[in-house]
PDB file of C-alpha atoms in Angstrom:
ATOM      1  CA  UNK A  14       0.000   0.000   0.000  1.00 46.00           C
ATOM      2  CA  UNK A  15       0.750   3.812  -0.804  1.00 47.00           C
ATOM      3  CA  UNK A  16       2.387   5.339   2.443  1.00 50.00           C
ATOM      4  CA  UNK A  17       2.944   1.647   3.746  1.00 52.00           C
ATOM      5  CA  UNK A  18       6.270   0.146   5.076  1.00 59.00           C
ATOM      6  CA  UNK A  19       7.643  -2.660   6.846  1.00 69.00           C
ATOM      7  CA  UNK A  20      10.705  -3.413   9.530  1.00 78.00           C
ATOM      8  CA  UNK A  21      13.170  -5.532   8.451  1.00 80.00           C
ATOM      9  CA  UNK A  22      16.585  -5.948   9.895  1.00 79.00           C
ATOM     10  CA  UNK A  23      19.870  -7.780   9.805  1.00 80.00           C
ATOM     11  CA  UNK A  24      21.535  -7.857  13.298  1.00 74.00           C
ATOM     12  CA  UNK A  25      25.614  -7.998  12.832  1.00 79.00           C
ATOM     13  CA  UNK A  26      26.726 -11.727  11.951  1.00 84.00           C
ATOM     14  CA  UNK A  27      23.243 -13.146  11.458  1.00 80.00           C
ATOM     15  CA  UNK A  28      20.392 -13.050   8.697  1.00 85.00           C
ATOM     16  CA  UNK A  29      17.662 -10.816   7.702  1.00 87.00           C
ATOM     17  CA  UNK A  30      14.875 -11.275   9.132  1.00 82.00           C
ATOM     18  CA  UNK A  31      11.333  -8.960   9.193  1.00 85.00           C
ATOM     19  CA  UNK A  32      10.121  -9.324  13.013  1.00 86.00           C
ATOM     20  CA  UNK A  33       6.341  -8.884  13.113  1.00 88.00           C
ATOM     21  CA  UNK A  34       4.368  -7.793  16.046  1.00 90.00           C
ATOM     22  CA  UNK A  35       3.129 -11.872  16.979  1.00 92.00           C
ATOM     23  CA  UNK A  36       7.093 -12.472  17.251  1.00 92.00           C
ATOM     24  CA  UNK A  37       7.393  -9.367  19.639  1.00 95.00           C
ATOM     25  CA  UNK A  38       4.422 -10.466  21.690  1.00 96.00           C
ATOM     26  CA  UNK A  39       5.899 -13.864  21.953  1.00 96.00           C
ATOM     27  CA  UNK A  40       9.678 -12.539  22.297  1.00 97.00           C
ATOM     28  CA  UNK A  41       8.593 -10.083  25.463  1.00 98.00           C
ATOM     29  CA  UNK A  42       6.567 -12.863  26.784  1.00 97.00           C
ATOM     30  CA  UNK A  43       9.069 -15.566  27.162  1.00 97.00           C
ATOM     31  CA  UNK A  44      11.207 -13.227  28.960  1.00 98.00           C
ATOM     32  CA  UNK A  45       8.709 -12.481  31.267  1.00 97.00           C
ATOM     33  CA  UNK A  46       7.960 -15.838  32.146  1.00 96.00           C
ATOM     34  CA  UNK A  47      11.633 -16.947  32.352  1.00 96.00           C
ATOM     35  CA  UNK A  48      12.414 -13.751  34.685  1.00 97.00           C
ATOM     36  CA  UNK A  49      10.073 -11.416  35.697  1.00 95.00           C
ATOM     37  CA  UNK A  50      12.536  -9.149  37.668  1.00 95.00           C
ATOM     38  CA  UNK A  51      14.386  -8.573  34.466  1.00 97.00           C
ATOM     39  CA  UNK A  52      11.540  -8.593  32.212  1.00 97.00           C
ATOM     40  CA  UNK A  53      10.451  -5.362  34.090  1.00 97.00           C
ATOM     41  CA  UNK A  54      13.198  -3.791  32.482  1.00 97.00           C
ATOM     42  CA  UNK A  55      12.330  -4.837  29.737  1.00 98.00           C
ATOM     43  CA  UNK A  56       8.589  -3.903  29.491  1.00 98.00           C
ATOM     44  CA  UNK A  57       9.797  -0.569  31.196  1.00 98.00           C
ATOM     45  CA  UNK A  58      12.358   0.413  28.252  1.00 98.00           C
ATOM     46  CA  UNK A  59       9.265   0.006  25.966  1.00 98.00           C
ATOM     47  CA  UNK A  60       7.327   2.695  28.315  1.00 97.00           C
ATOM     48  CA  UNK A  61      10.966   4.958  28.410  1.00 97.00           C
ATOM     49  CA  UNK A  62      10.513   5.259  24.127  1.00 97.00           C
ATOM     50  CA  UNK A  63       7.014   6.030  24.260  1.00 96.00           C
ATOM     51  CA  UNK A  64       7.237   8.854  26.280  1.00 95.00           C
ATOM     52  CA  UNK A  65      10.115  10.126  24.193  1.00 94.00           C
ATOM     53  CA  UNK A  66      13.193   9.130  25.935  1.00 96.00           C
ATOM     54  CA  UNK A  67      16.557   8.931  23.576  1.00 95.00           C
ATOM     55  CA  UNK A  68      16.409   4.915  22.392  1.00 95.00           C
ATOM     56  CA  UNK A  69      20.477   4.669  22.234  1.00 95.00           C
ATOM     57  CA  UNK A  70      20.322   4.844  26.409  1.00 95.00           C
ATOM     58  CA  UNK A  71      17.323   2.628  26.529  1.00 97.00           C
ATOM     59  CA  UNK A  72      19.130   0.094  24.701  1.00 97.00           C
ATOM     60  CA  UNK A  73      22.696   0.232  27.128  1.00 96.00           C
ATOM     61  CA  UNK A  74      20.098  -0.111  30.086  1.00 96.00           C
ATOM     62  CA  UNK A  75      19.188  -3.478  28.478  1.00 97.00           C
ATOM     63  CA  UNK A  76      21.862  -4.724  26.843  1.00 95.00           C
ATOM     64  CA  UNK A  77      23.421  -7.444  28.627  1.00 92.00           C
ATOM     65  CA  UNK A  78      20.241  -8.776  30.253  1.00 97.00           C
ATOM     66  CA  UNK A  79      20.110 -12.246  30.354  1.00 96.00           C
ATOM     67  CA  UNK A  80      17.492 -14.679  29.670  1.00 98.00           C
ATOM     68  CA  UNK A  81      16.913 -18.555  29.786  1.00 97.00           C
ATOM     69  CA  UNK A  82      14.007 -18.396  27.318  1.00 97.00           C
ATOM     70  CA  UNK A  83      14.084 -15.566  24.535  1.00 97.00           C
ATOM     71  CA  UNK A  84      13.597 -15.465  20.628  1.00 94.00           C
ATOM     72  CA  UNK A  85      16.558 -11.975  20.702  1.00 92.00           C
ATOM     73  CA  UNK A  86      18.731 -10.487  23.475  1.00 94.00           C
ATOM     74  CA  UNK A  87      16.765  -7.519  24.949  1.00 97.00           C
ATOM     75  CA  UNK A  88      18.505  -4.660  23.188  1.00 95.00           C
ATOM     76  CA  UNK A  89      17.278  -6.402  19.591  1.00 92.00           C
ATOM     77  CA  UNK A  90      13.899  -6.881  21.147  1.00 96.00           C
ATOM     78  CA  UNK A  91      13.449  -3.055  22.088  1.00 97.00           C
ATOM     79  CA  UNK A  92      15.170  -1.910  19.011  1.00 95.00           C
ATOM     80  CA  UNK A  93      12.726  -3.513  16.547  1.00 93.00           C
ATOM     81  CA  UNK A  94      10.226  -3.035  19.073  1.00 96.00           C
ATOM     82  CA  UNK A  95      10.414   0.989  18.858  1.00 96.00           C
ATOM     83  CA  UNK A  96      10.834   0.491  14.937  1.00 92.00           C
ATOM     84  CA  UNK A  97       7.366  -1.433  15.039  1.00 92.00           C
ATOM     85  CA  UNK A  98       5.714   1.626  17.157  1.00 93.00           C
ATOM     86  CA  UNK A  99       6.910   3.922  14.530  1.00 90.00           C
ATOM     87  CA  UNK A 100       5.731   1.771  11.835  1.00 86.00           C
ATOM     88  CA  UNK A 101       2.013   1.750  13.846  1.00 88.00           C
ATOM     89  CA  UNK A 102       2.491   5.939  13.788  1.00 84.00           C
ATOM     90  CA  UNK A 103       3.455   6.257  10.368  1.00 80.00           C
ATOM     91  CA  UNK A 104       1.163   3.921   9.586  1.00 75.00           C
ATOM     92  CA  UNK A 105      -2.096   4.560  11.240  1.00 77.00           C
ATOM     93  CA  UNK A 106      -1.154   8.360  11.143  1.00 76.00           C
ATOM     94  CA  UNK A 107      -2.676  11.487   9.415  1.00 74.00           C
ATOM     95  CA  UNK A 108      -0.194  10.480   6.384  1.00 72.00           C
ATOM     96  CA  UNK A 109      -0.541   6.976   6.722  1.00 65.00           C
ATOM     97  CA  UNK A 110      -2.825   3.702   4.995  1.00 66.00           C
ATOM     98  CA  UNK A 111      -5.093   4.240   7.360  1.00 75.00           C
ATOM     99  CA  UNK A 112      -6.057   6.525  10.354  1.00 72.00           C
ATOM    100  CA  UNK A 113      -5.864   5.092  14.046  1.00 75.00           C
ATOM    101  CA  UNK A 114      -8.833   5.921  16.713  1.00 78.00           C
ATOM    102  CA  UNK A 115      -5.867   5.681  19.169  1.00 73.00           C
ATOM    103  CA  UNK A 116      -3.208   8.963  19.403  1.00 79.00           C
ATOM    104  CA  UNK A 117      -0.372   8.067  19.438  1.00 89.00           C
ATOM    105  CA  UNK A 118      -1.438   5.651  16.827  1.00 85.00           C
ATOM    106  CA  UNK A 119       1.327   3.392  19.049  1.00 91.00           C
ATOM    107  CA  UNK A 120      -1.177   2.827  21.452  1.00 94.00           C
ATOM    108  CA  UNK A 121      -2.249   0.089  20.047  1.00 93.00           C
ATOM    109  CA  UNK A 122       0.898  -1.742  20.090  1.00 94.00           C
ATOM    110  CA  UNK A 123       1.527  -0.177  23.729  1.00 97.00           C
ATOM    111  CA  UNK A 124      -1.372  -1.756  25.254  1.00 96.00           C
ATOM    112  CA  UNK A 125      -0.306  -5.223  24.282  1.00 97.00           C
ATOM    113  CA  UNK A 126       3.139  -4.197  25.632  1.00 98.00           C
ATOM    114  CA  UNK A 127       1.572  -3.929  28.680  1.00 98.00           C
ATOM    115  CA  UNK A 128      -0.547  -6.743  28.586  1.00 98.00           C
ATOM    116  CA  UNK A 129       1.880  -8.987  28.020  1.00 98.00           C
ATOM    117  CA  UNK A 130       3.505  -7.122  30.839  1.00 97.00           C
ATOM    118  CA  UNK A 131       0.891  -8.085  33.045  1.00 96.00           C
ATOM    119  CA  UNK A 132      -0.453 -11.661  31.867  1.00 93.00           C
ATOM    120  CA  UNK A 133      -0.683 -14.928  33.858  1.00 90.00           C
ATOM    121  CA  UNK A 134       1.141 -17.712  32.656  1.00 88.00           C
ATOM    122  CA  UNK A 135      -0.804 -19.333  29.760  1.00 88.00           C
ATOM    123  CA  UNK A 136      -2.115 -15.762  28.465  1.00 94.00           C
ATOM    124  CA  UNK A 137      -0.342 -15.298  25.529  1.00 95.00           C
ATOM    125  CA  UNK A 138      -2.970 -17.652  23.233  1.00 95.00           C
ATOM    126  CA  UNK A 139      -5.322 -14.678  24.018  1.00 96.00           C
ATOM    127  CA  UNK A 140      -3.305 -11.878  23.285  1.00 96.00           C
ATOM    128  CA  UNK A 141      -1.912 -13.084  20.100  1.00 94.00           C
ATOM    129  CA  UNK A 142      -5.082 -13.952  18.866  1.00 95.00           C
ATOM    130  CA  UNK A 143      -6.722 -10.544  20.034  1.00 95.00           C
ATOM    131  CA  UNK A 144      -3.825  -8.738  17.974  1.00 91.00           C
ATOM    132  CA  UNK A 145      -3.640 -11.145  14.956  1.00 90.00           C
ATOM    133  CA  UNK A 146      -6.987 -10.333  14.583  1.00 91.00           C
ATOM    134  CA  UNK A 147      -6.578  -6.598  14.816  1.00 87.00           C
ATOM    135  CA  UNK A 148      -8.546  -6.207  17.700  1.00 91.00           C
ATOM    136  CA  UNK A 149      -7.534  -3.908  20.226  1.00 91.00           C
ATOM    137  CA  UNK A 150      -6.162  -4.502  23.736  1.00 95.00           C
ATOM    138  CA  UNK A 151      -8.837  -4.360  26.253  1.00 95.00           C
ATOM    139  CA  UNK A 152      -8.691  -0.877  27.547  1.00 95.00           C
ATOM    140  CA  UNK A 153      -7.238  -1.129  31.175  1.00 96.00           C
ATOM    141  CA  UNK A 154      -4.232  -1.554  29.440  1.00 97.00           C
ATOM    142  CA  UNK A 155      -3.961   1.742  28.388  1.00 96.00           C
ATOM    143  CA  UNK A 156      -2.172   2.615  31.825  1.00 95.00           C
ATOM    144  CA  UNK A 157       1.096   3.659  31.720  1.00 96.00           C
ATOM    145  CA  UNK A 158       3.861   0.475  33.506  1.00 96.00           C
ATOM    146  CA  UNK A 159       5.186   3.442  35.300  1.00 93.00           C
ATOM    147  CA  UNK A 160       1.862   4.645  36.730  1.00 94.00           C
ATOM    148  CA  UNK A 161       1.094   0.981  37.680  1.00 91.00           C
ATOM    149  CA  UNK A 162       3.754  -0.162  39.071  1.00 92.00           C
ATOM    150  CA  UNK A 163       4.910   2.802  41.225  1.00 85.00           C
ATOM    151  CA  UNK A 164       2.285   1.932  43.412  1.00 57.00           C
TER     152      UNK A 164
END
């Protein structure tokens, strides 16, 4: 489509590969059912882009993180990760395919962020299904990680 584009990437000695939303989703919650402590991190660097925060220090926060179960090392996962929430703004945005009822039009890949951020084992059949089928994310999740867990 006109206005349309895709992320596709080719991390240093390995092969191109075009990471879709599904293997984000799954990526983010493997981590977070291997370790939770870390995975906080994790979901938090997500939060740290959205509200505008420079990605390159994100990333060093991350970087090194270490998990038994993961499809990418953290960094790679919030690097194509804020790639994919500019693809939903450019995307779903006033120049965009098609116009989002969310602003930022990232919202809608926020709120899965942050659903996956707060699932029960055994959740992610839901969630993957809910997105795949371009449903939204139910709507508590549009609370920030920071607001929710400061408390």
């Amino acid at each position: 489509m006109p206005g349309d584009f895709r992320v596709v990437l080719q991390p240093e000695g390995r092969k191109e590969f075009a990471p879709t939303h599904v293997r984000l989703f799954f990526d983010l919650y493997l981590k977070r059912i291997s370790d939770e402590k870390h995975a906080r991190a994790v979901f938090l660097a997500f939060e740290r882009i959205n509200h505008g925060e420079d990605i390159n220090g994100v990333l060093d926060d991350v970087r090194g993180i270490n998990f038994s179960m993961e499809l990418d090392p953290p960094d790679v996962t919030v690097f194509y990760g804020s790639l994919l929430m500019a693809e939903q703004d450019w995307n779903y945005g006033k120049r965009g395919c098609k116009e989002s009822k969310l602003n930022p039009p990232r919202e809608f890949l926020m709120r899965f962020i942050r659903w996956i951020a707060q699932s029960e084992y055994g959740d992610i059949d839901k969630i993957i299904t809910t997105a795949v089928r371009n449903r939204p994310a139910p709507k508590k999740y549009a609370i920030s990680l920071f607001e929710l867990w400061r408390s």
